Amino acid sequence: MTGIRIFPLFGQFWGVGQRSASAPWAAAAPRLQTPPRRQRAPKPRAAAPQPPPRWSQGRKRGADGKRRKTESDSSVFDENKYRPSDNRLDSFTTPEGPGPLSRCSDWGTAVEEDEMRTSVNKEMARYPWVFKMNSDSKESTVTVELETDEVVLMRRQKQINYGKNTIAYDRYIKEVPRSHRIPGVHPRTPNKFKKYSRRSWDQQIKLWKVALHSWDPPTEEGCDLQEISPVDLGEMETESVGSNSTESQTSCQDNDDTCSGTPTKVRHVDYQAEGEFDLEVCLGEPLKDFDTVS
Amino acid sequence: MGETGKEEYKIQSFDSETQKLLKTALKDPSNVDLEKVANIIVDQSLKDCVFSKEAGRICYTIIQAESKQVGQSIFRRSLLNRLQQEYKDREELRTRSLQAWICYVTFICNIFDYLRVNNMPMMALVNPVYDCLFRLAQPDSLRKEEEVDCLVLQLHRIGEQLEKMNSQRMDELFSLLRDGFLVQEGLSSLSQLLLLEIIEFRAADWKMTDAAQKYYYSEVMD
């Protein structure tokens, strides 16, 4: 409805200027009871930044260890919903929005994505001299070499979360403190900020998760390793011909957890202790395809 | 949790079994059906306006507890999706029960106020909250004192935050409110007063000025 601009003749209607006790308006007008209290949300207790959320969806087992029904197996970011033949991108960015938005319509998922995005941004904000997003790249040669695409980072983070949300990972980090890790022997979380091709990254993740299985708890069903399916390179997204081998394409296939025997994690892990982003390593190591899990 | 806990979370209105369930959810979330808890909380908030005004608090605590204990967010997800369901059917809700509709708006605004994601309000709720407020600013709602009262209360509580998230929609909302105030027929004088007060409040950058405090909230000496 278009507003009709009426300029009230002050004094005529409201008795302004007659704000004495005898003003008829003042006597007749209702008064408000009490000023509404402004409720403030409580400040979060923890001083440390929140870790990325766990993804209970997509886990074969629930928090109690029981296997989940198949309907709930669909992953939180089930990009399988978006068929490869569907030409729509599975995320989009609006100018006024905070960043890429997934084409999901439920609030639960939207908030979880939001949370992950802000967590990743917080990680990056810890190293502003590295991740100078808006300034000239001539100043910082490092920026060019790192992965900063939010869509990519979020997908990778999600894959990492899947791996970390396991009892095996929990047991691993308890058993082997970071300082005691031997490269080549102990699995290391792939660094999402490094530039890798899609194929290379997916491969690293798979190898990492396979390696973590060494710390699976013993189960009554026997050896966990027997249920691990071999790495199926055919499932991984193929890069388009002629394109640069970087993760510029969005994918419709997500990295499913092919190792059905992975027990889900029940306990919370402090991501801060883990520290995914190893700046020295990131800047020091030459960029090459990762062929062993170190 | 003793009496202070009950008072804080306003769960006195629940039966004792449900109270027990909620208390467990607060302390030991992995041992309860969190989806059920979410539904109980939403159901109650649609019936009990006192509860819905502060239900964000108990939700916040359960979410933190779940995150800390098992690092998951089942409760939050169930809560939000249920909230979304009600949002989709809000027009029917309003037709069915004005009181329940008012409770719903109070609840969703309270959730927006309390539940944050990495210290930021939930983006996903911004437009739905605005949609609810816009609905309250429609002529048929302005004619109902309870809806006007709800509208201004929510704006007092979350208006400033909401405006930061999307100032254009706030401008549009206040256009409606000004129009309503000036032109709308059937507004009670209390409704007019409420609208005038919130218009001034926002104009003063969401702060209460002494003059406004004196005018709107002080006793008139006769």
Short mmCIF file of C-alpha atoms in Angstrom, two decimals:
data_model
loop_
_atom_site.label_atom_id
_atom_site.label_comp_id
_atom_site.label_asym_id
_atom_site.label_seq_id
_atom_site.Cartn_x
_atom_site.Cartn_y
_atom_site.Cartn_z
CA MET A 1 0.00 0.00 0.00
CA THR A 2 1.51 3.29 -0.95
CA GLY A 3 1.65 5.61 1.96
CA ILE A 4 -0.38 8.70 2.00
CA ARG A 5 1.79 11.30 3.57
CA ILE A 6 -0.30 13.29 5.94
CA PHE A 7 1.52 15.77 8.04
CA PRO A 8 -0.40 16.09 11.23
CA LEU A 9 -0.86 19.56 12.43
CA PHE A 10 1.00 19.30 15.64
CA GLY A 11 -0.72 20.86 18.51
CA GLN A 12 -4.05 20.41 16.90
CA PHE A 13 -4.47 16.72 17.38
CA TRP A 14 -2.09 15.63 19.99
CA GLY A 15 -2.16 18.43 22.41
CA VAL A 16 1.55 18.93 22.19
CA GLY A 17 2.52 21.98 24.16
CA GLN A 18 -0.30 21.33 26.47
CA ARG A 19 1.46 18.63 28.31
CA SER A 20 0.15 19.73 31.59
CA ALA A 21 -1.97 17.74 33.88
CA SER A 22 -5.11 19.36 32.69
CA ALA A 23 -4.65 18.47 29.01
CA PRO A 24 -7.64 16.41 27.99
CA TRP A 25 -5.56 14.18 25.78
CA ALA A 26 -3.08 13.43 28.52
CA ALA A 27 -5.83 12.39 30.84
CA ALA A 28 -7.59 10.27 28.27
CA ALA A 29 -4.64 8.66 26.59
CA PRO A 30 -3.59 5.27 27.84
CA ARG A 31 -0.17 4.91 29.25
CA LEU A 32 2.13 2.03 28.61
CA GLN A 33 2.77 -0.20 31.54
CA THR A 34 6.47 -0.67 31.57
CA PRO A 35 9.10 -0.25 28.98
CA PRO A 36 9.69 -3.57 27.33
CA ARG A 37 12.88 -5.10 28.62
CA ARG A 38 15.47 -5.65 26.04
CA GLN A 39 16.43 -9.25 26.29
CA ARG A 40 19.99 -9.88 25.45
CA ALA A 41 21.10 -13.27 24.39
CA PRO A 42 23.60 -14.72 26.81
CA LYS A 43 27.20 -14.40 25.82
CA PRO A 44 28.68 -17.71 24.89
CA ARG A 45 30.71 -19.08 27.74
CA ALA A 46 33.54 -20.62 25.83
CA ALA A 47 36.30 -18.27 24.93
CA ALA A 48 37.58 -20.56 22.24
CA PRO A 49 35.98 -20.46 18.83
CA GLN A 50 33.35 -23.08 18.18
CA PRO A 51 34.57 -26.12 16.32
CA PRO A 52 32.87 -27.11 13.13
CA PRO A 53 29.74 -29.16 13.74
CA ARG A 54 29.60 -32.91 13.62
CA TRP A 55 27.51 -34.40 10.93
CA SER A 56 25.28 -37.03 12.38
CA GLN A 57 23.58 -37.42 9.05
CA GLY A 58 25.43 -39.70 6.73
CA ARG A 59 26.75 -41.71 9.59
CA LYS A 60 25.91 -45.34 9.35
CA ARG A 61 25.58 -45.50 13.04
CA GLY A 62 23.80 -43.20 15.40
CA ALA A 63 25.25 -41.76 18.53
CA ASP A 64 24.31 -44.90 20.43
CA GLY A 65 26.22 -47.12 18.04
CA LYS A 66 23.13 -48.64 16.48
CA ARG A 67 22.83 -48.68 12.75
CA ARG A 68 20.56 -46.02 11.34
CA LYS A 69 17.65 -46.61 9.05
CA THR A 70 18.43 -45.97 5.43
CA GLU A 71 16.27 -42.85 5.04
CA SER A 72 18.37 -40.98 7.47
CA ASP A 73 21.50 -41.97 5.65
CA SER A 74 21.14 -39.12 3.28
CA SER A 75 23.90 -36.72 3.97
CA VAL A 76 23.36 -33.23 5.28
CA PHE A 77 24.71 -31.78 2.13
CA ASP A 78 23.49 -34.54 -0.01
CA GLU A 79 24.59 -33.24 -3.31
CA ASN A 80 23.20 -36.39 -4.80
CA LYS A 81 19.89 -34.60 -4.66
CA TYR A 82 21.17 -32.50 -7.50
CA ARG A 83 21.38 -34.91 -10.36
CA PRO A 84 24.41 -34.57 -12.62
CA SER A 85 22.07 -33.90 -15.47
CA ASP A 86 20.63 -30.96 -13.59
CA ASN A 87 22.45 -27.94 -14.93
CA ARG A 88 21.72 -25.88 -11.87
CA LEU A 89 24.66 -25.13 -9.67
CA ASP A 90 24.34 -26.60 -6.28
CA SER A 91 25.23 -23.31 -4.72
CA PHE A 92 24.84 -19.70 -5.64
CA THR A 93 25.94 -16.36 -4.33
CA THR A 94 23.78 -13.30 -4.06
CA PRO A 95 25.36 -9.85 -3.98
CA GLU A 96 23.97 -8.89 -0.60
CA GLY A 97 24.38 -12.32 0.90
CA PRO A 98 27.20 -13.40 3.13
CA GLY A 99 28.52 -15.94 0.69
CA PRO A 100 27.54 -18.95 -1.38
CA LEU A 101 24.18 -20.35 -0.39
CA SER A 102 23.28 -23.93 -0.91
CA ARG A 103 20.15 -24.73 -2.75
CA CYS A 104 18.62 -26.23 0.33
CA SER A 105 15.38 -25.07 1.75
CA ASP A 106 15.35 -26.34 5.29
CA TRP A 107 16.43 -24.16 8.13
CA GLY A 108 18.31 -26.87 9.94
CA THR A 109 20.66 -27.40 7.04
CA ALA A 110 20.92 -23.70 6.26
CA VAL A 111 22.06 -22.94 9.78
CA GLU A 112 24.54 -25.79 9.79
CA GLU A 113 26.05 -24.48 6.56
CA ASP A 114 26.13 -21.02 8.01
CA GLU A 115 27.99 -22.34 10.98
CA MET A 116 30.54 -24.13 8.90
CA ARG A 117 31.10 -21.14 6.68
CA THR A 118 31.68 -18.82 9.61
CA SER A 119 33.99 -21.37 11.21
CA VAL A 120 36.10 -21.58 8.08
CA ASN A 121 36.17 -17.80 7.84
CA LYS A 122 37.28 -17.60 11.42
CA GLU A 123 40.11 -19.99 10.70
CA MET A 124 41.20 -17.85 7.82
CA ALA A 125 40.90 -14.71 9.89
CA ARG A 126 43.57 -16.01 12.16
CA TYR A 127 46.07 -15.38 9.40
CA PRO A 128 45.03 -12.12 7.80
CA TRP A 129 48.41 -11.58 6.20
CA VAL A 130 48.00 -14.81 4.34
CA PHE A 131 44.37 -14.61 3.38
CA LYS A 132 44.20 -11.06 2.20
CA MET A 133 41.09 -11.47 0.16
CA ASN A 134 40.47 -7.98 -1.08
CA SER A 135 43.85 -6.39 -1.27
CA ASP A 136 46.37 -6.48 -4.11
CA SER A 137 47.79 -9.85 -4.69
CA LYS A 138 51.13 -8.38 -5.63
CA GLU A 139 51.80 -7.81 -1.96
CA SER A 140 51.13 -11.37 -0.98
CA THR A 141 52.32 -14.06 -3.29
CA VAL A 142 51.06 -16.62 -0.85
CA THR A 143 47.40 -15.76 -1.44
CA VAL A 144 47.60 -16.96 -4.98
CA GLU A 145 48.84 -20.35 -3.95
CA LEU A 146 46.18 -21.10 -1.37
CA GLU A 147 42.65 -22.28 -1.76
CA THR A 148 40.26 -19.54 -0.81
CA ASP A 149 37.12 -20.48 -2.70
CA GLU A 150 34.46 -20.78 -0.05
CA VAL A 151 32.51 -23.45 -1.88
CA VAL A 152 35.59 -25.61 -2.14
CA LEU A 153 36.66 -24.96 1.43
CA MET A 154 33.27 -25.89 2.74
CA ARG A 155 33.11 -29.08 0.77
CA ARG A 156 36.54 -30.06 1.96
CA GLN A 157 35.73 -29.14 5.52
CA LYS A 158 32.67 -31.31 5.37
CA GLN A 159 34.74 -34.24 4.18
CA ILE A 160 37.21 -33.66 6.97
CA ASN A 161 34.37 -33.51 9.47
CA TYR A 162 33.17 -36.88 8.33
CA GLY A 163 36.55 -38.34 8.97
CA LYS A 164 36.93 -36.69 12.34
CA ASN A 165 33.50 -37.67 13.49
CA THR A 166 34.61 -41.21 14.09
CA ILE A 167 35.63 -43.18 17.12
CA ALA A 168 38.77 -44.17 15.25
CA TYR A 169 39.88 -40.58 14.98
CA ASP A 170 39.11 -39.97 18.59
CA ARG A 171 41.23 -42.92 19.65
CA TYR A 172 43.97 -41.92 17.29
CA ILE A 173 44.46 -38.45 18.65
CA LYS A 174 44.33 -39.71 22.19
CA GLU A 175 46.94 -42.30 21.50
CA VAL A 176 49.27 -40.24 19.37
CA PRO A 177 49.69 -36.60 20.37
CA ARG A 178 50.48 -34.35 17.48
CA SER A 179 54.01 -33.80 18.61
CA HIS A 180 54.65 -37.55 18.54
CA ARG A 181 53.44 -38.08 15.04
CA ILE A 182 55.81 -39.67 12.61
CA PRO A 183 55.32 -38.50 9.05
CA GLY A 184 54.64 -41.40 6.77
CA VAL A 185 53.44 -43.53 9.63
CA HIS A 186 50.74 -41.52 11.30
CA PRO A 187 47.83 -40.18 9.27
CA ARG A 188 47.60 -36.45 8.89
CA THR A 189 44.52 -34.47 8.04
CA PRO A 190 44.73 -33.10 4.52
CA ASN A 191 45.14 -29.36 4.55
CA LYS A 192 42.12 -27.80 2.97
CA PHE A 193 43.86 -24.49 2.29
CA LYS A 194 46.37 -25.96 -0.09
CA LYS A 195 45.75 -26.04 -3.79
CA TYR A 196 44.97 -29.49 -5.05
CA SER A 197 43.00 -30.84 -7.93
CA ARG A 198 39.66 -32.33 -7.09
CA ARG A 199 40.86 -35.81 -7.84
CA SER A 200 43.96 -35.38 -5.74
CA TRP A 201 42.05 -34.04 -2.79
CA ASP A 202 39.44 -36.77 -2.85
CA GLN A 203 42.19 -39.32 -3.02
CA GLN A 204 43.96 -37.83 -0.01
CA ILE A 205 40.78 -37.88 1.98
CA LYS A 206 40.10 -41.50 1.11
CA LEU A 207 43.62 -42.57 2.02
CA TRP A 208 43.47 -40.61 5.22
CA LYS A 209 40.25 -42.26 6.27
CA VAL A 210 41.55 -45.67 5.37
CA ALA A 211 44.62 -45.02 7.47
CA LEU A 212 42.48 -43.95 10.41
CA HIS A 213 40.85 -47.33 10.41
CA SER A 214 43.90 -48.72 12.14
CA TRP A 215 42.46 -47.11 15.25
CA ASP A 216 38.98 -48.55 14.96
CA PRO A 217 37.85 -50.07 18.18
CA PRO A 218 37.65 -53.86 18.17
CA THR A 219 34.10 -54.97 17.46
CA GLU A 220 32.27 -58.23 17.85
CA GLU A 221 31.71 -58.39 14.11
CA GLY A 222 35.35 -59.15 13.61
CA CYS A 223 37.95 -57.25 11.69
CA ASP A 224 36.79 -53.81 10.62
CA LEU A 225 39.07 -53.68 7.66
CA GLN A 226 37.24 -56.37 5.80
CA GLU A 227 34.33 -54.05 5.18
CA ILE A 228 36.31 -51.33 3.55
CA SER A 229 35.58 -51.20 -0.11
CA PRO A 230 38.50 -50.52 -2.43
CA VAL A 231 38.99 -46.98 -3.54
CA ASP A 232 36.84 -46.54 -6.57
CA LEU A 233 38.40 -43.95 -8.79
CA GLY A 234 35.46 -44.13 -11.13
CA GLU A 235 33.24 -42.46 -8.58
CA MET A 236 35.39 -39.43 -8.34
CA GLU A 237 34.48 -36.45 -10.42
CA THR A 238 36.39 -36.22 -13.61
CA GLU A 239 37.76 -32.86 -14.49
CA SER A 240 36.56 -31.33 -17.65
CA VAL A 241 38.88 -31.64 -20.58
CA GLY A 242 41.14 -28.71 -21.11
CA SER A 243 40.43 -27.05 -17.82
CA ASN A 244 43.07 -26.20 -15.32
CA SER A 245 43.32 -28.93 -12.79
CA THR A 246 41.98 -26.91 -9.89
CA GLU A 247 38.78 -27.24 -8.01
CA SER A 248 36.84 -24.60 -9.79
CA GLN A 249 33.94 -26.80 -10.69
CA THR A 250 31.18 -27.55 -8.32
CA SER A 251 30.34 -31.16 -8.13
CA CYS A 252 27.13 -33.02 -7.77
CA GLN A 253 28.64 -36.06 -6.19
CA ASP A 254 29.68 -35.90 -2.67
CA ASN A 255 32.37 -37.95 -1.12
CA ASP A 256 30.35 -40.74 0.43
CA ASP A 257 31.72 -42.70 3.22
CA THR A 258 32.43 -45.97 1.50
CA CYS A 259 33.79 -47.60 4.58
CA SER A 260 30.61 -48.90 6.08
CA GLY A 261 32.25 -50.18 9.20
CA THR A 262 33.26 -46.79 10.50
CA PRO A 263 31.96 -46.36 13.99
CA THR A 264 30.61 -42.93 14.73
CA LYS A 265 32.13 -40.75 17.30
CA VAL A 266 30.24 -40.13 20.44
CA ARG A 267 32.61 -37.80 22.17
CA HIS A 268 33.44 -34.27 21.37
CA VAL A 269 36.87 -33.41 20.16
CA ASP A 270 38.51 -30.11 20.57
CA TYR A 271 39.43 -28.99 17.11
CA GLN A 272 41.66 -26.33 18.47
CA ALA A 273 44.03 -28.92 19.83
CA GLU A 274 44.14 -30.56 16.44
CA GLY A 275 44.84 -27.37 14.54
CA GLU A 276 44.19 -28.15 10.98
CA PHE A 277 45.89 -25.21 9.52
CA ASP A 278 49.60 -25.68 9.72
CA LEU A 279 50.92 -22.41 8.41
CA GLU A 280 54.58 -23.30 8.33
CA VAL A 281 53.95 -26.44 6.44
CA CYS A 282 51.61 -24.67 4.13
CA LEU A 283 54.10 -22.05 3.18
CA GLY A 284 57.17 -24.22 3.30
CA GLU A 285 56.22 -27.27 1.34
CA PRO A 286 56.40 -27.19 -2.40
CA LEU A 287 53.07 -27.81 -4.03
CA LYS A 288 52.91 -31.21 -5.59
CA ASP A 289 50.38 -33.93 -5.88
CA PHE A 290 50.05 -35.80 -2.72
CA ASP A 291 50.83 -39.41 -3.27
CA THR A 292 51.27 -40.77 0.19
CA VAL A 293 49.48 -40.07 3.35
CA SER A 294 51.91 -38.56 5.70
CA MET B 1 17.97 -28.10 39.00
CA GLY B 2 16.08 -26.54 41.85
CA GLU B 3 13.41 -23.95 41.87
CA THR B 4 15.68 -21.36 40.32
CA GLY B 5 16.18 -23.60 37.34
CA LYS B 6 12.48 -24.02 36.89
CA GLU B 7 12.00 -20.31 37.22
CA GLU B 8 14.74 -19.54 34.78
CA TYR B 9 13.41 -21.81 32.08
CA LYS B 10 9.78 -21.37 32.96
CA ILE B 11 9.01 -25.06 32.76
CA GLN B 12 6.55 -25.05 35.61
CA SER B 13 3.71 -25.31 33.16
CA PHE B 14 4.80 -28.76 32.05
CA ASP B 15 3.71 -31.93 33.80
CA SER B 16 6.27 -33.54 36.03
CA GLU B 17 7.26 -36.25 33.58
CA THR B 18 7.96 -33.69 30.89
CA GLN B 19 9.84 -31.52 33.34
CA LYS B 20 12.03 -34.48 34.10
CA LEU B 21 12.64 -35.05 30.41
CA LEU B 22 13.63 -31.45 29.90
CA LYS B 23 15.96 -31.48 32.84
CA THR B 24 17.69 -34.55 31.43
CA ALA B 25 17.94 -32.85 28.06
CA LEU B 26 19.72 -29.97 29.73
CA LYS B 27 22.21 -32.14 31.56
CA ASP B 28 22.57 -35.29 29.52
CA PRO B 29 21.26 -34.66 26.01
CA SER B 30 22.64 -37.80 24.42
CA ASN B 31 20.30 -39.84 26.56
CA VAL B 32 17.06 -38.34 25.39
CA ASP B 33 15.13 -38.25 22.18
CA LEU B 34 16.05 -34.73 21.22
CA GLU B 35 13.63 -34.55 18.36
CA LYS B 36 10.85 -35.31 20.79
CA VAL B 37 12.14 -32.65 23.15
CA ALA B 38 12.19 -30.12 20.34
CA ASN B 39 8.60 -30.90 19.48
CA ILE B 40 7.51 -30.65 23.09
CA ILE B 41 9.10 -27.25 23.39
CA VAL B 42 7.56 -25.95 20.20
CA ASP B 43 4.13 -27.32 21.08
CA GLN B 44 4.23 -25.69 24.46
CA SER B 45 5.45 -22.40 23.09
CA LEU B 46 2.39 -22.24 20.86
CA LYS B 47 0.13 -22.60 23.84
CA ASP B 48 1.88 -20.67 26.54
CA CYS B 49 2.96 -17.14 25.79
CA VAL B 50 4.88 -16.80 29.00
CA PHE B 51 6.95 -19.81 28.00
CA SER B 52 7.43 -18.70 24.43
CA LYS B 53 8.87 -15.39 25.55
CA GLU B 54 11.86 -17.09 27.11
CA ALA B 55 11.97 -20.49 25.48
CA GLY B 56 15.04 -19.42 23.56
CA ARG B 57 16.99 -19.79 26.72
CA ILE B 58 16.27 -23.40 27.34
CA CYS B 59 16.87 -24.15 23.68
CA TYR B 60 20.22 -22.41 23.81
CA THR B 61 21.26 -24.45 26.82
CA ILE B 62 20.25 -27.75 25.29
CA ILE B 63 22.10 -26.92 22.08
CA GLN B 64 25.26 -26.04 23.97
CA ALA B 65 24.96 -29.17 26.08
CA GLU B 66 24.52 -31.40 23.06
CA SER B 67 27.38 -29.78 21.25
CA LYS B 68 29.65 -30.19 24.20
CA GLN B 69 28.64 -33.71 25.05
CA VAL B 70 28.46 -35.34 21.63
CA GLY B 71 29.42 -32.62 19.21
CA GLN B 72 26.14 -32.88 17.36
CA SER B 73 23.24 -30.60 16.61
CA ILE B 74 20.24 -32.87 16.38
CA PHE B 75 18.18 -30.76 18.74
CA ARG B 76 18.85 -27.55 16.88
CA ARG B 77 18.07 -29.10 13.57
CA SER B 78 14.79 -30.61 14.82
CA LEU B 79 13.84 -27.35 16.44
CA LEU B 80 14.50 -25.29 13.35
CA ASN B 81 12.76 -27.64 11.00
CA ARG B 82 9.70 -27.77 13.19
CA LEU B 83 9.75 -24.00 13.39
CA GLN B 84 9.90 -23.92 9.63
CA GLN B 85 6.92 -26.19 9.34
CA GLU B 86 4.85 -23.89 11.51
CA TYR B 87 6.10 -20.93 9.55
CA LYS B 88 4.89 -22.44 6.29
CA ASP B 89 1.41 -22.86 7.78
CA ARG B 90 1.37 -19.59 9.66
CA GLU B 91 -1.63 -18.14 7.88
CA GLU B 92 -3.69 -21.16 8.84
CA LEU B 93 -2.32 -20.96 12.33
CA ARG B 94 -3.47 -17.38 12.62
CA THR B 95 -6.92 -18.25 11.34
CA ARG B 96 -7.18 -21.17 13.70
CA SER B 97 -5.97 -19.36 16.78
CA LEU B 98 -4.83 -15.80 17.08
CA GLN B 99 -3.24 -16.57 20.40
CA ALA B 100 -1.19 -19.45 18.99
CA TRP B 101 -0.05 -17.23 16.13
CA ILE B 102 1.07 -14.55 18.55
CA CYS B 103 2.87 -17.18 20.60
CA TYR B 104 4.59 -18.43 17.48
CA VAL B 105 5.88 -15.03 16.52
CA THR B 106 7.08 -14.44 20.06
CA PHE B 107 8.83 -17.77 20.00
CA ILE B 108 10.58 -17.43 16.68
CA CYS B 109 11.79 -13.96 17.61
CA ASN B 110 13.06 -15.26 20.90
CA ILE B 111 14.92 -18.03 19.09
CA PHE B 112 16.42 -15.49 16.74
CA ASP B 113 17.53 -13.45 19.70
CA TYR B 114 19.11 -16.30 21.63
CA LEU B 115 20.42 -18.80 19.18
CA ARG B 116 23.54 -17.66 17.50
CA VAL B 117 25.98 -19.23 15.12
CA ASN B 118 29.56 -18.25 15.86
CA ASN B 119 28.25 -15.13 17.57
CA MET B 120 26.15 -14.11 14.63
CA PRO B 121 22.38 -14.32 14.42
CA MET B 122 21.02 -17.08 12.24
CA MET B 123 20.83 -15.85 8.70
CA ALA B 124 18.22 -18.40 7.81
CA LEU B 125 15.73 -16.84 10.21
CA VAL B 126 16.06 -13.22 9.12
CA ASN B 127 13.54 -13.25 6.30
CA PRO B 128 11.04 -15.51 8.05
CA VAL B 129 11.07 -13.22 11.08
CA TYR B 130 10.55 -10.22 8.84
CA ASP B 131 7.72 -12.04 7.10
CA CYS B 132 6.01 -12.58 10.43
CA LEU B 133 6.40 -8.95 11.41
CA PHE B 134 5.13 -7.80 8.06
CA ARG B 135 2.09 -9.97 8.59
CA LEU B 136 1.50 -8.28 11.91
CA ALA B 137 1.66 -4.94 10.17
CA GLN B 138 -1.19 -5.77 7.83
CA PRO B 139 -4.45 -3.86 8.29
CA ASP B 140 -6.42 -6.74 9.72
CA SER B 141 -3.71 -7.41 12.31
CA LEU B 142 -3.26 -3.76 13.21
CA ARG B 143 -6.88 -3.70 14.18
CA LYS B 144 -6.14 -6.24 16.88
CA GLU B 145 -4.48 -4.85 19.93
CA GLU B 146 -2.82 -8.13 20.87
CA GLU B 147 -1.12 -8.32 17.51
CA VAL B 148 0.08 -4.74 17.66
CA ASP B 149 1.35 -5.38 21.14
CA CYS B 150 3.22 -8.45 19.92
CA LEU B 151 4.66 -6.56 16.98
CA VAL B 152 6.09 -3.70 19.02
CA LEU B 153 7.39 -6.03 21.69
CA GLN B 154 9.37 -8.01 19.14
CA LEU B 155 10.72 -4.86 17.56
CA HIS B 156 11.86 -3.64 20.94
CA ARG B 157 13.67 -6.90 21.54
CA ILE B 158 15.22 -7.70 18.19
CA GLY B 159 14.58 -4.70 15.95
CA GLU B 160 18.08 -3.38 16.15
CA GLN B 161 19.67 -6.71 15.29
CA LEU B 162 17.19 -7.37 12.55
CA GLU B 163 17.88 -4.04 10.99
CA LYS B 164 21.60 -4.79 10.89
CA MET B 165 20.89 -7.98 8.99
CA ASN B 166 18.61 -6.31 6.47
CA SER B 167 17.93 -2.61 6.74
CA GLN B 168 15.87 -2.36 3.60
CA ARG B 169 13.15 -4.60 4.91
CA MET B 170 13.11 -2.67 8.15
CA ASP B 171 12.56 0.53 6.19
CA GLU B 172 9.68 -1.09 4.37
CA LEU B 173 8.20 -2.39 7.59
CA PHE B 174 8.27 1.00 9.19
CA SER B 175 6.68 2.52 6.12
CA LEU B 176 3.79 0.19 6.76
CA LEU B 177 3.73 1.12 10.40
CA ARG B 178 3.67 4.82 9.69
CA ASP B 179 0.91 4.35 7.17
CA GLY B 180 -0.98 2.21 9.62
CA PHE B 181 -0.61 4.75 12.35
CA LEU B 182 -1.77 7.63 10.19
CA VAL B 183 -4.42 6.12 8.02
CA GLN B 184 -5.61 2.84 9.42
CA GLU B 185 -9.18 2.77 10.61
CA GLY B 186 -10.17 0.77 13.57
CA LEU B 187 -7.00 1.25 15.56
CA SER B 188 -7.56 1.50 19.26
CA SER B 189 -5.85 4.39 20.97
CA LEU B 190 -3.57 1.96 22.73
CA SER B 191 -2.54 0.53 19.39
CA GLN B 192 -1.88 4.01 18.10
CA LEU B 193 0.20 4.78 21.12
CA LEU B 194 2.18 1.58 20.71
CA LEU B 195 2.88 2.33 17.08
CA LEU B 196 3.91 5.88 17.78
CA GLU B 197 6.22 4.73 20.51
CA ILE B 198 8.00 2.19 18.32
CA ILE B 199 8.33 4.66 15.49
CA GLU B 200 10.01 7.09 17.83
CA PHE B 201 12.10 4.34 19.35
CA ARG B 202 13.58 3.35 16.05
CA ALA B 203 14.06 6.97 15.06
CA ALA B 204 16.13 7.34 18.21
CA ASP B 205 18.34 4.49 16.99
CA TRP B 206 16.54 1.84 19.03
CA LYS B 207 17.09 3.68 22.26
CA MET B 208 14.73 5.01 24.84
CA THR B 209 15.11 8.71 25.20
CA ASP B 210 14.27 10.48 28.42
CA ALA B 211 11.53 12.39 26.71
CA ALA B 212 9.95 9.24 25.34
CA GLN B 213 10.29 7.50 28.68
CA LYS B 214 8.55 10.41 30.34
CA TYR B 215 5.80 10.60 27.79
CA TYR B 216 4.99 6.96 27.37
CA TYR B 217 5.83 5.40 30.62
CA SER B 218 5.46 7.90 33.36
CA GLU B 219 2.49 8.45 35.53
CA VAL B 220 0.57 11.53 34.76
CA MET B 221 0.09 13.68 37.80
CA ASP B 222 -3.35 15.09 37.95
#
